[in-house]
Coordinates of C-alpha atoms in Angstrom, one line a residue:
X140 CA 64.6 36.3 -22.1
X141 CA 66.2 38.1 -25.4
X142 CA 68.2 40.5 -25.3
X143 CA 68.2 43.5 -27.9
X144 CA 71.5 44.9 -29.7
X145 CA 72.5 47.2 -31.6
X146 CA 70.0 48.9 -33.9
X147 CA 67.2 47.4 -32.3
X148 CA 67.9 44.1 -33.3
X149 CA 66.8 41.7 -30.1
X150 CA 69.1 38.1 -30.0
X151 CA 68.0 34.9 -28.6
X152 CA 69.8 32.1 -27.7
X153 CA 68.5 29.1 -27.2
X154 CA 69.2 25.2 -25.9
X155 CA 67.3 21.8 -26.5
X156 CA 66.1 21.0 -23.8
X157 CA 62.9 21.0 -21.7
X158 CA 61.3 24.3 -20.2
X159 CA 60.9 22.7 -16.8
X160 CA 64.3 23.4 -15.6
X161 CA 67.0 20.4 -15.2
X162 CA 64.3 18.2 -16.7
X163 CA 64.1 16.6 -20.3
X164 CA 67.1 15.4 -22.8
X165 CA 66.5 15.5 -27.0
X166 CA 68.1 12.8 -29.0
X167 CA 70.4 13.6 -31.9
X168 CA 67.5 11.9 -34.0
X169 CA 64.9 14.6 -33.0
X170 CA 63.3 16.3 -35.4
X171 CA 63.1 20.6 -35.1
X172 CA 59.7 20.2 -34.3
X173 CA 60.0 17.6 -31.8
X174 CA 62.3 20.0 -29.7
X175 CA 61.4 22.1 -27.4
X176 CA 63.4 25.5 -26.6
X177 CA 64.7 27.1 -23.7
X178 CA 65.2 30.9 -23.9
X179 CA 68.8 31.4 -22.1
X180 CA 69.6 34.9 -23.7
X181 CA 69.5 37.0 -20.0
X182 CA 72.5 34.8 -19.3
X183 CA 75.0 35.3 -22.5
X184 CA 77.9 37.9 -21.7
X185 CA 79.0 37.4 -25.5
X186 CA 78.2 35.8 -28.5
X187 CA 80.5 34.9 -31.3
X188 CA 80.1 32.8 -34.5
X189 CA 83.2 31.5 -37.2
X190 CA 82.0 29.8 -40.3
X191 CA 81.9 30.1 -44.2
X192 CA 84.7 30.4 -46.3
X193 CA 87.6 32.6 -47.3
X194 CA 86.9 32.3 -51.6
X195 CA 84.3 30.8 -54.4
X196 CA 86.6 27.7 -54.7
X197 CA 87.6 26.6 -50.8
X198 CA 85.4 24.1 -49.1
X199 CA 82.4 25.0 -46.3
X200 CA 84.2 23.9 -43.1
X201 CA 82.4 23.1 -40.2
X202 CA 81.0 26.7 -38.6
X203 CA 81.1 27.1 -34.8
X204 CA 79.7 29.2 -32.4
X205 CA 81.0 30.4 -28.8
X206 CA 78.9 31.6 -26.2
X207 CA 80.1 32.9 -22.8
X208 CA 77.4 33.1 -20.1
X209 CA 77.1 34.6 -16.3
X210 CA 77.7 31.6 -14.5
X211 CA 78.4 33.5 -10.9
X212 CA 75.2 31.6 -9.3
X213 CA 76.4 28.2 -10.5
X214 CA 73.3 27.9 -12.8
X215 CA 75.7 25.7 -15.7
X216 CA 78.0 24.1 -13.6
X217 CA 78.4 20.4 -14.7
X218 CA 79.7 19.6 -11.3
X219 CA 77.0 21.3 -9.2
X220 CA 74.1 19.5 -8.2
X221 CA 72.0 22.1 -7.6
X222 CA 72.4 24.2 -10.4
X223 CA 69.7 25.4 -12.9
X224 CA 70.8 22.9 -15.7
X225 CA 73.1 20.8 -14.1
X226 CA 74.0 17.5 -16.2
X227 CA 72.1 19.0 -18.9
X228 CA 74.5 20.7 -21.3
X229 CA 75.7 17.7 -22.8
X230 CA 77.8 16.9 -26.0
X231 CA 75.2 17.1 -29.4
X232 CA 72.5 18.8 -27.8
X233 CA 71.4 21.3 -29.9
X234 CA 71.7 25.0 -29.5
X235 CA 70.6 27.7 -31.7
X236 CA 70.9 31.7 -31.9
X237 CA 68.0 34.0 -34.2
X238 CA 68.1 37.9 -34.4
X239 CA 64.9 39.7 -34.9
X240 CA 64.9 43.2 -36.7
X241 CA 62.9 46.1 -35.0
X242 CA 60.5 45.3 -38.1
X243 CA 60.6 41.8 -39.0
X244 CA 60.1 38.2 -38.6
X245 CA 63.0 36.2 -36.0
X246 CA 66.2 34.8 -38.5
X247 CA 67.9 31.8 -37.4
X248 CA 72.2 33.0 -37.4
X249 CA 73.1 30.1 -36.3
X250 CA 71.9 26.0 -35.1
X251 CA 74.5 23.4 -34.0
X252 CA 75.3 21.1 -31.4
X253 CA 76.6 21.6 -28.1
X254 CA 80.8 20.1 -28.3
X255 CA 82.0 20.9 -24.6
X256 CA 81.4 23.5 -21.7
X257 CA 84.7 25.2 -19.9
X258 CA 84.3 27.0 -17.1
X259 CA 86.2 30.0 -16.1
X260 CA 86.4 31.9 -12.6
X261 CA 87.5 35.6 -11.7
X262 CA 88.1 36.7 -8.4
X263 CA 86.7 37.1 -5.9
X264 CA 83.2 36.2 -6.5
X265 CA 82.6 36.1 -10.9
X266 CA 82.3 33.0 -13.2
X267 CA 81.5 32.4 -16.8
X268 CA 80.9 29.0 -18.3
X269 CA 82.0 29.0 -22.1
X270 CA 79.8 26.6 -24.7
X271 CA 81.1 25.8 -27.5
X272 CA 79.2 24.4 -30.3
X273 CA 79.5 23.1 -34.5
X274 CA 76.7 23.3 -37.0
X275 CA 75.5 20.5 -38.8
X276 CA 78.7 19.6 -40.7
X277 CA 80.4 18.2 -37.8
X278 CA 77.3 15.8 -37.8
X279 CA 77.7 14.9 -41.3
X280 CA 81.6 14.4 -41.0
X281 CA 80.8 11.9 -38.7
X282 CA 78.7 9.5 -40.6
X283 CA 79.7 7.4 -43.1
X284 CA 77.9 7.1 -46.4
X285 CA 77.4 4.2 -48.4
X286 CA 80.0 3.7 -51.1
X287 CA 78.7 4.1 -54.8
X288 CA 79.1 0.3 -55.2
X289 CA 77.2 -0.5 -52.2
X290 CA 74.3 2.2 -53.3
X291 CA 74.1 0.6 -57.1
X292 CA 74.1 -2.7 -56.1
X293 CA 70.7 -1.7 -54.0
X294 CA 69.3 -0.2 -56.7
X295 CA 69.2 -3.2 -58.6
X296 CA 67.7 -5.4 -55.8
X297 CA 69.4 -8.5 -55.5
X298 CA 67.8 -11.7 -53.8
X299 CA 70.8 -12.4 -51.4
X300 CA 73.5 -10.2 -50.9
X301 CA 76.8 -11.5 -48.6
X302 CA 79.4 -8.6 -48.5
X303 CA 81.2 -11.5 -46.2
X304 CA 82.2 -8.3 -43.3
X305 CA 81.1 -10.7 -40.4
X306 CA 84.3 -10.4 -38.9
X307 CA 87.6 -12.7 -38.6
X308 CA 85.7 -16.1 -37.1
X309 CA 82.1 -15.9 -38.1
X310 CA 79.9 -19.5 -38.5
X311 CA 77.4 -17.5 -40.7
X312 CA 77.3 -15.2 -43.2
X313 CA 75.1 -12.4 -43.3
X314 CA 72.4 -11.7 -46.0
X315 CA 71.9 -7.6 -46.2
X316 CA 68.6 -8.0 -48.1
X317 CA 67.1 -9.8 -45.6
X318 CA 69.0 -8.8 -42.6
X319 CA 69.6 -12.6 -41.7
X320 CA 73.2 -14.6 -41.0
X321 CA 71.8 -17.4 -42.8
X322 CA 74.2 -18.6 -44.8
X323 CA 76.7 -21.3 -42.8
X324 CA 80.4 -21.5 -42.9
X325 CA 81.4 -25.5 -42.8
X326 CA 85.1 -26.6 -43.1
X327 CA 86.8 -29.5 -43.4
X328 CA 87.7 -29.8 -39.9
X329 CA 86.0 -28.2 -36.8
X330 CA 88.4 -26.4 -35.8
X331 CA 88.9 -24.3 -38.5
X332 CA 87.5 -21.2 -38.8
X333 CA 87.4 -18.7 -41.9
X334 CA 88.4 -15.6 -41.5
X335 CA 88.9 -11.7 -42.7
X336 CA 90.6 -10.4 -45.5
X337 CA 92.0 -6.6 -44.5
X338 CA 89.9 -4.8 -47.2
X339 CA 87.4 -4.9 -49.8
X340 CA 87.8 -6.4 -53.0
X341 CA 85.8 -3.1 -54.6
X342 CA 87.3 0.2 -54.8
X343 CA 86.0 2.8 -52.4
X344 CA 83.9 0.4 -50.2
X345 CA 84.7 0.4 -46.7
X346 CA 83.3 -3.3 -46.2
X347 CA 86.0 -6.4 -45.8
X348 CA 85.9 -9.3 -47.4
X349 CA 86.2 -13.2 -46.5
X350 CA 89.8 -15.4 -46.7
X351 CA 89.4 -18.9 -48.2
X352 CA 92.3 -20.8 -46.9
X353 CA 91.2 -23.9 -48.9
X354 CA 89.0 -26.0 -46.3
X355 CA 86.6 -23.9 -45.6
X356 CA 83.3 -22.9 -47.8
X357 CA 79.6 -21.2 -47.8
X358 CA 76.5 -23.5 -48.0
X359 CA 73.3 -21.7 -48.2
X360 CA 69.8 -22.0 -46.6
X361 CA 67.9 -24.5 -47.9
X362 CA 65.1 -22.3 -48.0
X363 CA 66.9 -20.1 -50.8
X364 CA 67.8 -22.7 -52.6
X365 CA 64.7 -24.1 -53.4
X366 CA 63.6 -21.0 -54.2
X367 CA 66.4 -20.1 -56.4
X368 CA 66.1 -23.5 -58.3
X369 CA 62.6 -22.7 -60.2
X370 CA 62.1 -22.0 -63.6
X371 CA 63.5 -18.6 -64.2
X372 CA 65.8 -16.3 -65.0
X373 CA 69.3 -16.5 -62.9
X374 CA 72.2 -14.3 -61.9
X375 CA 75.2 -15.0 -59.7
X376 CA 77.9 -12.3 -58.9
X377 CA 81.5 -12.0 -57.2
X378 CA 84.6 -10.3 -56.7
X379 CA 87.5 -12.6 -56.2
X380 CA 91.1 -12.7 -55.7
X381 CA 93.8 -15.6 -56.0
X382 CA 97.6 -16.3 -56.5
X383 CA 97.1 -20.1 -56.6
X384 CA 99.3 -21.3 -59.0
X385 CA 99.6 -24.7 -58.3
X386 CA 97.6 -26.9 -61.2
X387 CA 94.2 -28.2 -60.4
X388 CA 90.1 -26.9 -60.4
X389 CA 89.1 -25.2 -57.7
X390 CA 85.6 -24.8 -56.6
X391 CA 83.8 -21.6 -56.6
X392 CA 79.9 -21.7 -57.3
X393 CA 77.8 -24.8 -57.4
X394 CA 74.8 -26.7 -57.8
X395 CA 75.9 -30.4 -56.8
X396 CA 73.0 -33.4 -55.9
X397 CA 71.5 -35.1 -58.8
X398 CA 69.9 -32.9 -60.8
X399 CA 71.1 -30.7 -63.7
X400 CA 74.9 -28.6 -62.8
X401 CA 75.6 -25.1 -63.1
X402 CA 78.8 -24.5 -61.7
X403 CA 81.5 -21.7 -61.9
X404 CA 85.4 -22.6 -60.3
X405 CA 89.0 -21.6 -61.2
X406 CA 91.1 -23.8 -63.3
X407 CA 94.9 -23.4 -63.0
X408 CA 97.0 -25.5 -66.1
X409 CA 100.4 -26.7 -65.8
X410 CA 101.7 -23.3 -66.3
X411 CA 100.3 -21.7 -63.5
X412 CA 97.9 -19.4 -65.5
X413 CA 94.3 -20.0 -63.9
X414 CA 91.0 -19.1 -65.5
X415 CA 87.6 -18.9 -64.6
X416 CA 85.5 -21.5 -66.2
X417 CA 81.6 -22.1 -66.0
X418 CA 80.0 -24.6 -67.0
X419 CA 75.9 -25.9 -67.5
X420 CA 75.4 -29.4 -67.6
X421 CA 73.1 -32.5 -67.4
X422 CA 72.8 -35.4 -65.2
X423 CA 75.9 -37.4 -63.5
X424 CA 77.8 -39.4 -66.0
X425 CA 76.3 -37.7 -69.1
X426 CA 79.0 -35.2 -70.1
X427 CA 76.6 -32.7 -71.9
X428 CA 78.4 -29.7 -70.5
X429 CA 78.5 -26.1 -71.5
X430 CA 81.9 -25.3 -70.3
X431 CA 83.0 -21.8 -70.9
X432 CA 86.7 -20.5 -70.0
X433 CA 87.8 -16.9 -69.6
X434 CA 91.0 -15.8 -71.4
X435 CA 91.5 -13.2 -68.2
X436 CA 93.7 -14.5 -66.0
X437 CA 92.3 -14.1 -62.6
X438 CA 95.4 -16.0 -60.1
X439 CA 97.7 -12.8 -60.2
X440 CA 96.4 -11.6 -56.6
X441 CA 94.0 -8.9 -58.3
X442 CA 90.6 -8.1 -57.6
X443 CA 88.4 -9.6 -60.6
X444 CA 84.7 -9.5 -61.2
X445 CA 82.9 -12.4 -62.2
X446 CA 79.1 -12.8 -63.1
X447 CA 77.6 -15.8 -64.0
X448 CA 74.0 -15.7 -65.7
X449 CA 71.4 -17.7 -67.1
X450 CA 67.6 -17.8 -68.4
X451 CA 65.3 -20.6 -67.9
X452 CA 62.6 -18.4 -68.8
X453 CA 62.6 -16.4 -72.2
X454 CA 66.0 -18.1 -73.3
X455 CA 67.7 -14.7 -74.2
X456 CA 71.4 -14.6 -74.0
X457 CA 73.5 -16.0 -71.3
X458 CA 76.8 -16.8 -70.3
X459 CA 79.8 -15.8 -68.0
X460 CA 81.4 -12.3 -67.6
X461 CA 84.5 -11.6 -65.8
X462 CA 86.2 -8.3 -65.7
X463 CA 83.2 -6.7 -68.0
X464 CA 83.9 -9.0 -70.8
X465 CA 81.3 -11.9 -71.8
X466 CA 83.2 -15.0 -72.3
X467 CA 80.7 -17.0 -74.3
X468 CA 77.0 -17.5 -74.5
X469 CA 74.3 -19.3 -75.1
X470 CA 70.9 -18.6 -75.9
X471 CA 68.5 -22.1 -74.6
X472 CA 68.9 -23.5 -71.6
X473 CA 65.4 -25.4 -71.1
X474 CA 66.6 -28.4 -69.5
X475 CA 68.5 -26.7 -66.3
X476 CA 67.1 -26.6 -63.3
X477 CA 69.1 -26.1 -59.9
X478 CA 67.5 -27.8 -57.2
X479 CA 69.5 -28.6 -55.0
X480 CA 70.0 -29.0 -50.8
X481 CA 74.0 -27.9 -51.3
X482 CA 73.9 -25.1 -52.9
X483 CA 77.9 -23.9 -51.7
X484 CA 81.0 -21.3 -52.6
X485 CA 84.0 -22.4 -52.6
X486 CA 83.8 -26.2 -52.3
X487 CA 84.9 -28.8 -54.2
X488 CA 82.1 -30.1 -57.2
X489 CA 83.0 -33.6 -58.6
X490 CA 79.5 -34.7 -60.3
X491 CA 81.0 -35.9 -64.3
X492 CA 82.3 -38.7 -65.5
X493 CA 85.2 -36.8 -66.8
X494 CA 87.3 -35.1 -64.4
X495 CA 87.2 -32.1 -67.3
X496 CA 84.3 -30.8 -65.5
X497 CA 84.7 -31.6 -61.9
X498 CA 86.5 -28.8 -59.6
X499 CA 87.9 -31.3 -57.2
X500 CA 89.7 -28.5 -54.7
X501 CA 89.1 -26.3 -52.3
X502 CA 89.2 -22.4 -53.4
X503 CA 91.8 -20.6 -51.6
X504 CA 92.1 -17.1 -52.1
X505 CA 89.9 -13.6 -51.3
X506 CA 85.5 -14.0 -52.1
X507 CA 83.6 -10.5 -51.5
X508 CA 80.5 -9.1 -52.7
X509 CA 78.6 -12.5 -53.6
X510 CA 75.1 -11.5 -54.7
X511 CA 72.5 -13.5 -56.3
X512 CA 69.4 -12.4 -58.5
X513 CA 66.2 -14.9 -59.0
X514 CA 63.7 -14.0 -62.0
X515 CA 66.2 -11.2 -63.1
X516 CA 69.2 -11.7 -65.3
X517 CA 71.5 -8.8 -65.5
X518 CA 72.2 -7.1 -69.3
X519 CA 75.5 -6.1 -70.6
X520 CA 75.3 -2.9 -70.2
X521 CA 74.4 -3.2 -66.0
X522 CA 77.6 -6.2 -66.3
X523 CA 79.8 -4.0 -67.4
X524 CA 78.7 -0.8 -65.4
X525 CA 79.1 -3.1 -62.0
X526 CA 82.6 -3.7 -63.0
X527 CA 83.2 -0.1 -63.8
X528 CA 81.9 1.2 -60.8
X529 CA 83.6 -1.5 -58.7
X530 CA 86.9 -1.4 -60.2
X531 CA 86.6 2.8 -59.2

């Protein structure tokens, strides 16, 4: 039962846990309601509470509470079998303390969650058992939130979304939209595997990224890429990081088989300064190609941000971004279409009749963040606010 202080003012502690004694546990994802409390105030020998801060500009620190209670009859032993709540008072169950004025309604001083219970005994025959306990921001230091990038790049909804975090040998890649590993890893020999970069390619985001040793690449489901190829507006996005230097094209993004080509690779010239290039094209052997080139060098082991776009739909601008800066554009692009069963990143593309427009390599280097939008193709302004808020 409470207990009543000084002035009148009765204290009540409380624990989480069922009123049938030893019985019940509550989840850290109950809600208040859903708990029910049980009044051990007749227990507590002392009460004491730390939290707040010392001025206007110091942080709130996690508060804590202590509470010492009669423990003489065993009742909160962890290690007796018979006792009152015995296994009970475990870590993160909640706990709370309210004071009620002579004249007034009961105010919560304090709710947290159990952190350990220490027991202490005095001869010849007295024992406590000390609880301490941390309020809420002990829970919230322990969960990690979403980096900005990752949070924006929700917002805006993309069709597929590989942050490539699968882990150092995956054979899929795993699609956070629709919470599938549907994407398959294929390599040039079966006893390759791809595997982990140390870090994300964005700033602030805790997710890794995936290490293209130059056999390995992405195909996507067929499914997707059907549905991808229809008349409509188009977005593809990535960070990427290289230090290739050796001259050649090497494949990033494409659409191969035998219809129209969109693809996106790096091409490295005899000087060792590699650019991204993107091209549109028509059928093999015509070379009808839109073939754009960045003046950003991307192979000096940096994180760069490249989004490729294009509209099938209302012919509005299009083109190729990288670092926040549009390349070139174009605005008609009626005759594309990207139907296609190999749909890939990072594979080599050789579909022209002049090797200009073929990327005949592998892509070795860093891939994260690969997103892709059907019906929606991203402005300027969102282009250049991805790279922003991905280059921190």
């Amino acid at each position: 039962m409470s207990v009543t202080i000084a002035d009148g003012v009765v204290l009540t502690v409380e624990i989480g846990f069922s009123t049938t004694a030893g019985s019940g546990t509550v989840p850290l994802n109950s809600t208040l309601a859903s708990i029910t409390w049980t009044d051990v105030s007749s227990d507590v020998r002392s009460c004491s509470i730390k939290r707040g801060r010392s001025s206007e500009l110091d942080s709130f620190t996690t508060g804590s509470c202590q509470i010492t209670f009669a423990n003489a009859d065993r009742k909160y032993d962890p290690e007796y079998a018979s006792g009152t709540y015995y296994g009970k008072l475990t870590p993160g169950r909640p706990i709370r303390i309210r004071a009620t004025p002579p004249s007034g309604a009961a105010t919560g001083i304090f709710f947290g969650f159990i952190d350990q219970l220490n027991q202490q005994y005095t001869k010849p025959t007295d024992a406590t058992a000390i609880v301490t306990a941390s309020d809420a921001f002990k829970v919230m230091n322990l969960i990690t939130l979403p980096s900005y990038w990752e949070y924006h790049t929700r917002s805006l909804s993309p069709t597929k979304w590989y942050r490539f975090d699968d882990g150092s040998t995956p054979s899929t890649a795993f699609d956070s939209v629709s919470l599938q590993s549907d994407a398959v890893w294929y390599n040039s020999s079966a006893a390759l595997s791809p595997g982990a970069s140390a870090s994300s390619l964005v700033s602030g985001d805790t997710s890794v990224s995936a290490s293209f040793d130059g056999s390995h690449y992405v195909q996507l489901p067929n499914a997707f890429t059907y549905a991808f190829g229809d008349s409509d507006n188009k977005t593809i996005e990535f960070w990427m990081s290289t230090t290739t230097t050796t001259a050649g094209n090497y494949g990033l993004f494409n659409k191969g088989e035998y219809e129209s080509t969109v693809a996106c690779g790096l091409v490295v010239d005899g000087s060792g300064n590699g650019t991204i290039q993107a091209q549109w094209g028509g059928v093999p052997g015509i070379n009808s190609v839109l073939a754009y080139s960045s003046a950003v060098k991307v192979n000096d082991g940096k994180p760069h941000h490249v989004v490729m776009t294009w509209n099938r739909l209302d012919n509005t601008v299009s083109g190729v971004w990288v670092d926040g800066v549009l390349t070139n554009s174009y605005t008609n692009l009626t005759w594309t279409s990207l139907v296609s069963l190999s749909q890939t990143f990072g594979a080599p593309f050789s579909r022209f009749a002049s090797a200009t427009y073929n990327f005949t390599n592998y892509f070795t280097g860093v891939i994260d963040e690969l997103s892709f939008w059907n019906s929606t193709t991203l402005s300027a302004t969102q282009v250049a606010a991805r790279y922003a808020i991905g280059k921190g």
